[in-house]
Amino acid sequence: MALRSLGAKLVLAGAALSTGGVAAAIATSDDPATSLKVCTTVPLRLLRDSKTAASIIFDYEYSLWGLPEGSKERDKVKHEVHLRSARKLQELCFRNGGVYIKLGQHIGQLEYLIPQEYVQTMRESMLNRCPVSSYDQVCEVFKKELGKTPDEVFKEFDPKPIASASLAQVHVARTHDGQKVAVKVQHTHMTDTAAADQATAELIVNTLHWLFPSVDYRWLVAEIRESLPKELDFLMEAKNSVKCLENFWRMSPHIAQYVYAPKVHWSLSTSKLLTMEFMDGAHVNDVTTIRKLGMQPSEVARLVSQTFAEMMFKHGFVHCDPHAANLLVRPLPSGKTSIFGKKKPQLILLDHGLYKELDFSTRFSYASLWRALVFADPNGIKENSVKLGAGEDLYVLFAGILTMRPWNRVIDTAVDHLVINGTESDRSEIQMYASQYFPEISELLRRLPRVILLMLKTNDCLRAVNNSLLQGSSLETFMIIGKVSSEAVVEAKMMQQKNSILRWLNIWLEEMVLEARLLVMHMALWLLQVRKAVTGT
């Protein structure tokens, strides 16, 4: 009955909030025409949201009513309800479009936090089956931005997009000098729906907080308000891609040749049109194609881990949307191979619209935290979690969310204490952990700085990529994180102690100890691989 009452509340609250205040919003707005569009769109979206939420709640309540907890019958019915509810949520995301598609994409990355039925449903659709703008709408954008149609701007232009995402779609074209390019065209409705999505999200979040004061996701509205305009400016995206590569050549030259972003055709790009070098490659989760191209999935996983570790801990300028559709991999153009004759991979980063900058203090604390997590240092975990805003009461939970491991595993001194095997028991354990501490998780997300929340989203995406490549995580992945975070901490400490030779010596000795520990971990990994090869397990 409680769930049924909640469903009714959601519908009534959605209806009341969607209709109340519309006239006032139009009357007080500096742009009444835009406000009218927003205020006519918001009620429809809110009613859809409320109806979908109520439908899902009722389905769970009535389908599971009277079935004993833990019984096979209940598990079977729950699986069916999960599937139905995931499809309802998928339909809602597609009907509303825009930001809702991005939400669905994020759900598809939460491998270990929500039921697998939701993850699989969203992953199969949100990354490659987004709504498509018609060719007439594409022409409308071209005329507004460049004053010409696509056929006038390019020698060839395929009217059928090769990919469509939440904010834009991509067409293949050829310039008049014969270069093959990818043209990213913003959906024509985004300007209006973006404002409506923000207004809708704010109403939903405020309503949830009103109904349940412990559920506070108002930070999400602030993040959408800040990040969405940047993602809708394709010239900003182009500048981000250039800065990203410059950072690798300047601060991480040892892997710079292994990371690439498409070159931008600036004369054919505007805030709503982006023309880039066309890239051939396999999606980072397409293990079959990666192998056909002569590369090893494990080496691709290592490259992905090192690339983003360098961004987070050394550059402080992080690509925050690394889901599978935004990461391609191809053999290194130089033809370089590994000692086993496999082709070296090159990671191609796409969609540079969402970046976050970490200031020195945040980057230093975040690198120090990950170093402490890898080396199972409870004091370091607590100290740096507190510095990042988790507080002395929730630092254990923060460590669990970052690693997807319970606290007893986080501080286990075994070398593979953070490794997730991707088994059903692993997944069940983490989902139970998340549901048990949901109020505390909500409080933690409210406390953390928004830049750290984006790092959590990035971790979710990378974890999903690793799971696709390795069917879980690997010890080697965490060794890379431990090494790069340690290097970043040492560099930061050296910068802070420019004139103290004694302090430099202490830092150097500290680094030698950590290098020795990493060597031990490497040896342990080698022994595990030898044992696996010998025993076949």
CSV table of N, CA and C in Angstrom, one decimal, residues 136-284:
chain,number,residue,atom,x,y,z
A,136,ASP,N,16.1,17.1,-43.8
A,136,ASP,CA,15.6,18.5,-43.9
A,136,ASP,C,16.0,19.3,-42.7
A,137,GLN,N,16.0,18.7,-41.5
A,137,GLN,CA,16.4,19.4,-40.3
A,137,GLN,C,17.9,19.6,-40.3
A,138,VAL,N,18.7,18.6,-40.9
A,138,VAL,CA,20.1,18.8,-41.0
A,138,VAL,C,20.4,20.0,-41.9
A,139,CYS,N,19.7,20.1,-43.0
A,139,CYS,CA,19.9,21.2,-44.0
A,139,CYS,C,19.6,22.5,-43.3
A,140,GLU,N,18.6,22.5,-42.4
A,140,GLU,CA,18.2,23.7,-41.7
A,140,GLU,C,19.4,24.2,-40.8
A,141,VAL,N,20.0,23.3,-40.2
A,141,VAL,CA,21.2,23.7,-39.4
A,141,VAL,C,22.3,24.2,-40.2
A,142,PHE,N,22.6,23.6,-41.4
A,142,PHE,CA,23.6,24.0,-42.3
A,142,PHE,C,23.4,25.4,-42.8
A,143,LYS,N,22.1,25.7,-43.2
A,143,LYS,CA,21.8,27.0,-43.8
A,143,LYS,C,22.0,28.1,-42.7
A,144,LYS,N,21.6,27.7,-41.5
A,144,LYS,CA,21.7,28.7,-40.4
A,144,LYS,C,23.1,29.0,-40.0
A,145,GLU,N,23.9,27.9,-40.0
A,145,GLU,CA,25.3,28.1,-39.6
A,145,GLU,C,26.3,28.5,-40.6
A,146,LEU,N,26.1,28.0,-41.9
A,146,LEU,CA,27.1,28.2,-42.9
A,146,LEU,C,26.5,28.9,-44.1
A,147,GLY,N,25.2,29.1,-44.1
A,147,GLY,CA,24.5,29.8,-45.2
A,147,GLY,C,24.4,28.9,-46.5
A,148,LYS,N,24.7,27.6,-46.4
A,148,LYS,CA,24.6,26.7,-47.6
A,148,LYS,C,24.1,25.4,-47.2
A,149,THR,N,23.7,24.6,-48.2
A,149,THR,CA,23.2,23.2,-47.9
A,149,THR,C,24.4,22.3,-47.8
A,150,PRO,N,24.3,21.1,-47.2
A,150,PRO,CA,25.4,20.2,-47.1
A,150,PRO,C,26.0,19.9,-48.5
A,151,ASP,N,25.2,19.7,-49.5
A,151,ASP,CA,25.7,19.4,-50.9
A,151,ASP,C,26.5,20.5,-51.5
A,152,GLU,N,26.3,21.8,-51.0
A,152,GLU,CA,27.1,22.9,-51.5
A,152,GLU,C,28.4,23.0,-50.7
A,153,VAL,N,28.3,22.7,-49.4
A,153,VAL,CA,29.5,22.8,-48.6
A,153,VAL,C,30.5,21.7,-48.9
A,154,PHE,N,30.0,20.4,-49.2
A,154,PHE,CA,30.9,19.3,-49.4
A,154,PHE,C,30.7,18.7,-50.8
A,155,LYS,N,31.8,18.1,-51.3
A,155,LYS,CA,31.7,17.4,-52.6
A,155,LYS,C,30.7,16.2,-52.5
A,156,GLU,N,30.8,15.5,-51.4
A,156,GLU,CA,29.8,14.4,-51.1
A,156,GLU,C,29.3,14.5,-49.7
A,157,PHE,N,28.1,14.2,-49.5
A,157,PHE,CA,27.5,14.2,-48.1
A,157,PHE,C,26.4,13.1,-48.1
A,158,ASP,N,26.6,12.1,-47.2
A,158,ASP,CA,25.7,11.1,-47.0
A,158,ASP,C,24.5,11.6,-46.1
A,159,PRO,N,23.3,11.6,-46.6
A,159,PRO,CA,22.2,12.2,-45.8
A,159,PRO,C,21.8,11.2,-44.7
A,160,LYS,N,22.2,10.0,-44.7
A,160,LYS,CA,21.9,9.0,-43.7
A,160,LYS,C,23.0,9.0,-42.6
A,161,PRO,N,22.7,9.4,-41.4
A,161,PRO,CA,23.8,9.4,-40.4
A,161,PRO,C,24.4,8.0,-40.0
A,162,ILE,N,25.6,8.0,-39.7
A,162,ILE,CA,26.2,6.7,-39.3
A,162,ILE,C,26.1,6.5,-37.8
A,163,ALA,N,25.8,7.6,-37.1
A,163,ALA,CA,25.6,7.4,-35.6
A,163,ALA,C,24.7,8.6,-35.2
A,164,SER,N,23.9,8.4,-34.1
A,164,SER,CA,23.1,9.4,-33.5
A,164,SER,C,23.2,9.3,-32.0
A,165,ALA,N,23.4,10.5,-31.4
A,165,ALA,CA,23.5,10.5,-29.9
A,165,ALA,C,22.5,11.4,-29.3
A,166,SER,N,22.6,11.7,-28.1
A,166,SER,CA,21.6,12.5,-27.4
A,166,SER,C,21.5,13.9,-27.9
A,167,LEU,N,22.6,14.5,-28.3
A,167,LEU,CA,22.6,15.9,-28.6
A,167,LEU,C,22.8,16.2,-30.1
A,168,ALA,N,23.4,15.2,-30.8
A,168,ALA,CA,23.7,15.4,-32.2
A,168,ALA,C,23.8,14.0,-33.0
A,169,GLN,N,24.0,14.1,-34.3
A,169,GLN,CA,24.2,12.9,-35.1
A,169,GLN,C,25.4,13.2,-36.0
A,170,VAL,N,26.0,12.1,-36.6
A,170,VAL,CA,27.2,12.2,-37.4
A,170,VAL,C,27.0,11.7,-38.8
A,171,HIS,N,27.4,12.5,-39.8
A,171,HIS,CA,27.3,12.1,-41.2
A,171,HIS,C,28.7,12.0,-41.8
A,172,VAL,N,28.8,11.1,-42.8
A,172,VAL,CA,30.1,11.0,-43.5
A,172,VAL,C,30.0,11.9,-44.7
A,173,ALA,N,31.1,12.6,-45.0
A,173,ALA,CA,31.2,13.5,-46.1
A,173,ALA,C,32.6,13.5,-46.7
A,174,ARG,N,32.7,14.1,-47.8
A,174,ARG,CA,34.0,14.3,-48.4
A,174,ARG,C,34.2,15.7,-48.9
A,175,THR,N,35.3,16.3,-48.5
A,175,THR,CA,35.5,17.7,-48.8
A,175,THR,C,35.9,17.9,-50.3
A,176,HIS,N,35.9,19.1,-50.8
A,176,HIS,CA,36.2,19.3,-52.2
A,176,HIS,C,37.6,19.0,-52.6
A,177,ASP,N,38.5,18.9,-51.6
A,177,ASP,CA,39.9,18.4,-51.9
A,177,ASP,C,40.0,16.9,-51.7
A,178,GLY,N,38.9,16.2,-51.5
A,178,GLY,CA,38.9,14.8,-51.4
A,178,GLY,C,39.1,14.1,-50.1
A,179,GLN,N,39.2,14.9,-49.0
A,179,GLN,CA,39.3,14.3,-47.6
A,179,GLN,C,38.0,13.8,-47.1
A,180,LYS,N,38.1,12.5,-46.5
A,180,LYS,CA,36.9,12.0,-45.9
A,180,LYS,C,36.8,12.5,-44.5
A,181,VAL,N,35.6,13.0,-44.2
A,181,VAL,CA,35.4,13.7,-42.9
A,181,VAL,C,34.1,13.1,-42.2
A,182,ALA,N,34.0,13.4,-40.9
A,182,ALA,CA,32.8,13.1,-40.1
A,182,ALA,C,32.3,14.4,-39.7
A,183,VAL,N,30.9,14.6,-40.0
A,183,VAL,CA,30.3,15.9,-39.7
A,183,VAL,C,29.3,15.7,-38.6
A,184,LYS,N,29.5,16.3,-37.5
A,184,LYS,CA,28.6,16.2,-36.3
A,184,LYS,C,27.6,17.4,-36.4
A,185,VAL,N,26.3,17.1,-36.4
A,185,VAL,CA,25.3,18.1,-36.6
A,185,VAL,C,24.4,18.0,-35.4
A,186,GLN,N,24.2,19.2,-34.7
A,186,GLN,CA,23.4,19.2,-33.5
A,186,GLN,C,21.9,19.1,-33.9
A,187,HIS,N,21.1,18.3,-33.1
A,187,HIS,CA,19.7,18.2,-33.3
A,187,HIS,C,19.0,19.5,-33.3
A,188,THR,N,18.2,19.8,-34.2
A,188,THR,CA,17.6,21.2,-34.2
A,188,THR,C,16.7,21.5,-33.0
A,189,HIS,N,16.2,20.5,-32.3
A,189,HIS,CA,15.3,20.8,-31.2
A,189,HIS,C,16.1,21.0,-29.9
A,190,MET,N,17.4,20.9,-29.9
A,190,MET,CA,18.1,20.8,-28.7
A,190,MET,C,18.1,22.2,-27.9
A,191,THR,N,18.1,23.3,-28.6
A,191,THR,CA,18.1,24.6,-27.9
A,191,THR,C,16.9,24.7,-27.0
A,192,ASP,N,15.7,24.3,-27.5
A,192,ASP,CA,14.5,24.4,-26.7
A,192,ASP,C,14.4,23.3,-25.7
A,193,THR,N,14.7,22.0,-26.1
A,193,THR,CA,14.5,20.9,-25.2
A,193,THR,C,15.5,21.0,-24.1
A,194,ALA,N,16.7,21.5,-24.3
A,194,ALA,CA,17.7,21.6,-23.3
A,194,ALA,C,17.2,22.4,-22.1
A,195,ALA,N,16.6,23.6,-22.4
A,195,ALA,CA,16.0,24.4,-21.4
A,195,ALA,C,14.9,23.7,-20.7
A,196,ALA,N,14.0,23.0,-21.5
A,196,ALA,CA,12.9,22.2,-20.9
A,196,ALA,C,13.4,21.1,-20.0
A,197,ASP,N,14.5,20.4,-20.4
A,197,ASP,CA,15.0,19.3,-19.7
A,197,ASP,C,15.5,19.8,-18.3
A,198,GLN,N,16.2,21.0,-18.3
A,198,GLN,CA,16.7,21.5,-17.1
A,198,GLN,C,15.6,21.9,-16.1
A,199,ALA,N,14.5,22.5,-16.7
A,199,ALA,CA,13.4,22.8,-15.9
A,199,ALA,C,12.7,21.6,-15.3
A,200,THR,N,12.6,20.6,-16.2
A,200,THR,CA,11.9,19.3,-15.8
A,200,THR,C,12.7,18.6,-14.7
A,201,ALA,N,14.0,18.6,-14.9
A,201,ALA,CA,14.9,17.9,-13.9
A,201,ALA,C,14.8,18.6,-12.5
A,202,GLU,N,14.8,20.0,-12.6
A,202,GLU,CA,14.7,20.7,-11.3
A,202,GLU,C,13.4,20.4,-10.6
A,203,LEU,N,12.3,20.4,-11.3
A,203,LEU,CA,11.0,20.1,-10.7
A,203,LEU,C,11.0,18.7,-10.1
A,204,ILE,N,11.5,17.7,-10.8
A,204,ILE,CA,11.5,16.3,-10.4
A,204,ILE,C,12.3,16.2,-9.1
A,205,VAL,N,13.5,16.8,-9.1
A,205,VAL,CA,14.4,16.7,-8.0
A,205,VAL,C,13.9,17.4,-6.8
A,206,ASN,N,13.3,18.5,-7.0
A,206,ASN,CA,12.7,19.3,-5.8
A,206,ASN,C,11.5,18.5,-5.3
A,207,THR,N,10.7,17.9,-6.2
A,207,THR,CA,9.6,17.1,-5.7
A,207,THR,C,10.0,15.9,-4.9
A,208,LEU,N,11.0,15.2,-5.4
A,208,LEU,CA,11.5,14.0,-4.7
A,208,LEU,C,12.0,14.4,-3.3
A,209,HIS,N,12.7,15.6,-3.2
A,209,HIS,CA,13.3,16.1,-2.0
A,209,HIS,C,12.1,16.5,-1.0
A,210,TRP,N,11.0,17.0,-1.6
A,210,TRP,CA,9.9,17.4,-0.8
A,210,TRP,C,9.2,16.1,-0.2
A,211,LEU,N,9.0,15.1,-1.1
A,211,LEU,CA,8.4,13.9,-0.6
A,211,LEU,C,9.3,13.1,0.4
A,212,PHE,N,10.6,13.1,0.1
A,212,PHE,CA,11.5,12.3,0.9
A,212,PHE,C,12.8,13.2,1.1
A,213,PRO,N,12.8,13.9,2.2
A,213,PRO,CA,13.9,14.9,2.5
A,213,PRO,C,15.3,14.2,2.5
A,214,SER,N,15.4,12.9,2.8
A,214,SER,CA,16.7,12.3,2.7
A,214,SER,C,17.2,12.0,1.3
A,215,VAL,N,16.3,12.1,0.3
A,215,VAL,CA,16.7,11.9,-1.1
A,215,VAL,C,17.0,13.3,-1.7
A,216,ASP,N,18.2,13.7,-1.7
A,216,ASP,CA,18.6,15.1,-2.1
A,216,ASP,C,19.5,15.0,-3.3
A,217,TYR,N,19.0,15.2,-4.5
A,217,TYR,CA,19.8,15.2,-5.8
A,217,TYR,C,19.7,16.6,-6.4
A,218,ARG,N,19.6,17.6,-5.6
A,218,ARG,CA,19.6,19.0,-6.2
A,218,ARG,C,20.9,19.4,-6.8
A,219,TRP,N,22.0,18.7,-6.4
A,219,TRP,CA,23.3,18.9,-7.0
A,219,TRP,C,23.3,18.5,-8.5
A,220,LEU,N,22.4,17.6,-8.8
A,220,LEU,CA,22.3,17.1,-10.2
A,220,LEU,C,21.8,18.2,-11.1
A,221,VAL,N,20.9,19.0,-10.7
A,221,VAL,CA,20.4,20.1,-11.4
A,221,VAL,C,21.5,21.2,-11.7
A,222,ALA,N,22.2,21.4,-10.6
A,222,ALA,CA,23.3,22.4,-10.8
A,222,ALA,C,24.3,21.9,-11.8
A,223,GLU,N,24.6,20.6,-11.8
A,223,GLU,CA,25.6,20.1,-12.8
A,223,GLU,C,25.1,20.1,-14.2
A,224,ILE,N,23.8,19.8,-14.4
A,224,ILE,CA,23.2,19.9,-15.7
A,224,ILE,C,23.2,21.4,-16.2
A,225,ARG,N,22.9,22.3,-15.3
A,225,ARG,CA,22.8,23.7,-15.7
A,225,ARG,C,24.2,24.2,-16.1
A,226,GLU,N,25.3,23.7,-15.5
A,226,GLU,CA,26.6,24.1,-15.8
A,226,GLU,C,27.2,23.4,-17.1
A,227,SER,N,27.0,22.1,-17.2
A,227,SER,CA,27.6,21.3,-18.2
A,227,SER,C,26.9,21.3,-19.6
A,228,LEU,N,25.6,21.4,-19.6
A,228,LEU,CA,24.9,21.2,-20.8
A,228,LEU,C,25.2,22.3,-21.9
A,229,PRO,N,25.2,23.6,-21.5
A,229,PRO,CA,25.6,24.6,-22.4
A,229,PRO,C,26.9,24.4,-23.1
A,230,LYS,N,27.9,23.9,-22.3
A,230,LYS,CA,29.2,23.6,-22.8
A,230,LYS,C,29.2,22.5,-23.8
A,231,GLU,N,28.4,21.5,-23.6
A,231,GLU,CA,28.3,20.3,-24.5
A,231,GLU,C,27.6,20.7,-25.8
A,232,LEU,N,26.7,21.8,-25.7
A,232,LEU,CA,26.0,22.2,-26.9
A,232,LEU,C,26.8,23.2,-27.7
A,233,ASP,N,28.0,23.6,-27.3
A,233,ASP,CA,28.9,24.4,-28.0
A,233,ASP,C,30.0,23.6,-28.6
A,234,PHE,N,29.9,23.3,-29.9
A,234,PHE,CA,30.8,22.4,-30.6
A,234,PHE,C,32.2,23.0,-30.8
A,235,LEU,N,32.3,24.3,-30.8
A,235,LEU,CA,33.7,24.9,-30.9
A,235,LEU,C,34.4,24.7,-29.6
A,236,MET,N,33.7,24.7,-28.5
A,236,MET,CA,34.3,24.4,-27.2
A,236,MET,C,34.8,22.9,-27.2
A,237,GLU,N,34.0,22.0,-27.8
A,237,GLU,CA,34.4,20.6,-27.9
A,237,GLU,C,35.7,20.5,-28.7
A,238,ALA,N,35.7,21.2,-29.8
A,238,ALA,CA,36.9,21.2,-30.7
A,238,ALA,C,38.2,21.6,-29.9
A,239,LYS,N,38.0,22.7,-29.2
A,239,LYS,CA,39.2,23.2,-28.4
A,239,LYS,C,39.6,22.2,-27.3
A,240,ASN,N,38.6,21.5,-26.7
A,240,ASN,CA,38.9,20.5,-25.7
A,240,ASN,C,39.8,19.4,-26.3
A,241,SER,N,39.4,19.0,-27.5
A,241,SER,CA,40.2,17.9,-28.1
A,241,SER,C,41.6,18.3,-28.4
A,242,VAL,N,41.8,19.5,-28.8
A,242,VAL,CA,43.2,20.0,-29.1
A,242,VAL,C,44.0,20.1,-27.8
A,243,LYS,N,43.4,20.6,-26.7
A,243,LYS,CA,44.0,20.7,-25.4
A,243,LYS,C,44.4,19.4,-24.8
A,244,CYS,N,43.5,18.4,-25.0
A,244,CYS,CA,43.7,17.1,-24.5
A,244,CYS,C,45.0,16.5,-25.1
A,245,LEU,N,45.1,16.5,-26.4
A,245,LEU,CA,46.3,16.0,-27.1
A,245,LEU,C,47.6,16.7,-26.7
A,246,GLU,N,47.5,18.0,-26.6
A,246,GLU,CA,48.6,18.9,-26.2
A,246,GLU,C,49.1,18.4,-24.8
A,247,ASN,N,48.1,18.1,-23.9
A,247,ASN,CA,48.5,17.7,-22.5
A,247,ASN,C,49.3,16.4,-22.6
A,248,PHE,N,48.9,15.5,-23.4
A,248,PHE,CA,49.6,14.2,-23.5
A,248,PHE,C,51.1,14.4,-24.0
A,249,TRP,N,51.2,15.2,-25.1
A,249,TRP,CA,52.6,15.5,-25.6
A,249,TRP,C,53.4,16.3,-24.6
A,250,ARG,N,52.8,17.1,-23.8
A,250,ARG,CA,53.6,18.0,-22.9
A,250,ARG,C,53.9,17.3,-21.5
A,251,MET,N,52.8,16.5,-21.0
A,251,MET,CA,53.0,16.0,-19.7
A,251,MET,C,53.1,14.4,-19.6
A,252,SER,N,52.7,13.8,-20.7
A,252,SER,CA,52.7,12.3,-20.7
A,252,SER,C,53.3,11.8,-22.1
A,253,PRO,N,54.5,12.3,-22.5
A,253,PRO,CA,55.0,12.0,-23.8
A,253,PRO,C,55.2,10.5,-24.0
A,254,HIS,N,55.4,9.7,-22.9
A,254,HIS,CA,55.7,8.3,-23.1
A,254,HIS,C,54.5,7.5,-23.7
A,255,ILE,N,53.3,8.1,-23.6
A,255,ILE,CA,52.2,7.4,-24.2
A,255,ILE,C,51.4,8.3,-25.2
A,256,ALA,N,52.0,9.5,-25.5
A,256,ALA,CA,51.3,10.4,-26.4
A,256,ALA,C,51.0,9.8,-27.8
A,257,GLN,N,51.9,9.0,-28.3
A,257,GLN,CA,51.6,8.5,-29.7
A,257,GLN,C,50.5,7.4,-29.7
A,258,TYR,N,50.2,6.9,-28.5
A,258,TYR,CA,49.1,5.9,-28.3
A,258,TYR,C,47.7,6.5,-28.1
A,259,VAL,N,47.6,7.8,-28.0
A,259,VAL,CA,46.3,8.5,-27.8
A,259,VAL,C,46.1,9.5,-28.9
A,260,TYR,N,44.9,9.5,-29.5
A,260,TYR,CA,44.6,10.3,-30.6
A,260,TYR,C,43.2,10.9,-30.6
A,261,ALA,N,43.0,12.0,-31.2
A,261,ALA,CA,41.7,12.7,-31.4
A,261,ALA,C,41.6,13.2,-32.8
A,262,PRO,N,40.5,13.1,-33.4
A,262,PRO,CA,40.3,13.5,-34.8
A,262,PRO,C,40.7,15.0,-35.0
A,263,LYS,N,41.4,15.3,-36.1
A,263,LYS,CA,41.7,16.7,-36.4
A,263,LYS,C,40.5,17.4,-36.8
A,264,VAL,N,40.4,18.7,-36.4
A,264,VAL,CA,39.2,19.5,-36.7
A,264,VAL,C,39.4,20.3,-37.9
A,265,HIS,N,38.4,20.4,-38.8
A,265,HIS,CA,38.4,21.3,-39.9
A,265,HIS,C,37.7,22.6,-39.4
A,266,TRP,N,38.5,23.6,-39.0
A,266,TRP,CA,37.9,24.8,-38.3
A,266,TRP,C,37.1,25.6,-39.2
A,267,SER,N,37.4,25.7,-40.5
A,267,SER,CA,36.6,26.5,-41.4
A,267,SER,C,35.3,26.0,-41.7
A,268,LEU,N,35.1,24.7,-41.4
A,268,LEU,CA,33.8,24.0,-41.7
A,268,LEU,C,33.1,23.7,-40.3
A,269,SER,N,33.4,24.4,-39.3
A,269,SER,CA,32.9,24.1,-38.0
A,269,SER,C,32.3,25.4,-37.3
A,270,THR,N,31.2,25.2,-36.6
A,270,THR,CA,30.6,26.3,-35.8
A,270,THR,C,30.1,25.7,-34.5
A,271,SER,N,29.4,26.5,-33.7
A,271,SER,CA,28.9,26.0,-32.4
A,271,SER,C,27.9,24.9,-32.6
A,272,LYS,N,27.3,24.7,-33.7
A,272,LYS,CA,26.3,23.6,-33.9
A,272,LYS,C,26.7,22.6,-35.0
A,273,LEU,N,27.9,22.8,-35.6
A,273,LEU,CA,28.4,21.9,-36.7
A,273,LEU,C,29.9,21.7,-36.4
A,274,LEU,N,30.3,20.4,-36.4
A,274,LEU,CA,31.7,20.1,-36.2
A,274,LEU,C,32.2,19.1,-37.2
A,275,THR,N,33.1,19.6,-38.0
A,275,THR,CA,33.7,18.8,-39.1
A,275,THR,C,35.1,18.3,-38.7
A,276,MET,N,35.2,16.9,-38.7
A,276,MET,CA,36.5,16.3,-38.2
A,276,MET,C,37.0,15.3,-39.1
A,277,GLU,N,38.2,14.9,-39.0
A,277,GLU,CA,38.8,13.8,-39.7
A,277,GLU,C,38.0,12.6,-39.4
A,278,PHE,N,37.8,11.8,-40.5
A,278,PHE,CA,37.0,10.5,-40.3
A,278,PHE,C,37.9,9.5,-39.8
A,279,MET,N,37.5,8.7,-38.8
A,279,MET,CA,38.3,7.7,-38.1
A,279,MET,C,37.7,6.3,-38.3
A,280,ASP,N,38.6,5.4,-38.7
A,280,ASP,CA,38.2,4.0,-38.8
A,280,ASP,C,38.8,3.3,-37.6
A,281,GLY,N,38.0,2.4,-37.0
A,281,GLY,CA,38.5,1.7,-35.8
A,281,GLY,C,37.4,0.9,-35.2
A,282,ALA,N,37.8,0.1,-34.3
A,282,ALA,CA,36.8,-0.8,-33.5
A,282,ALA,C,36.3,-0.1,-32.3
A,283,HIS,N,35.1,-0.2,-32.0
A,283,HIS,CA,34.6,0.3,-30.7
A,283,HIS,C,35.4,-0.5,-29.6
A,284,VAL,N,35.7,0.2,-28.5
A,284,VAL,CA,36.5,-0.3,-27.5
A,284,VAL,C,36.0,-1.6,-26.8
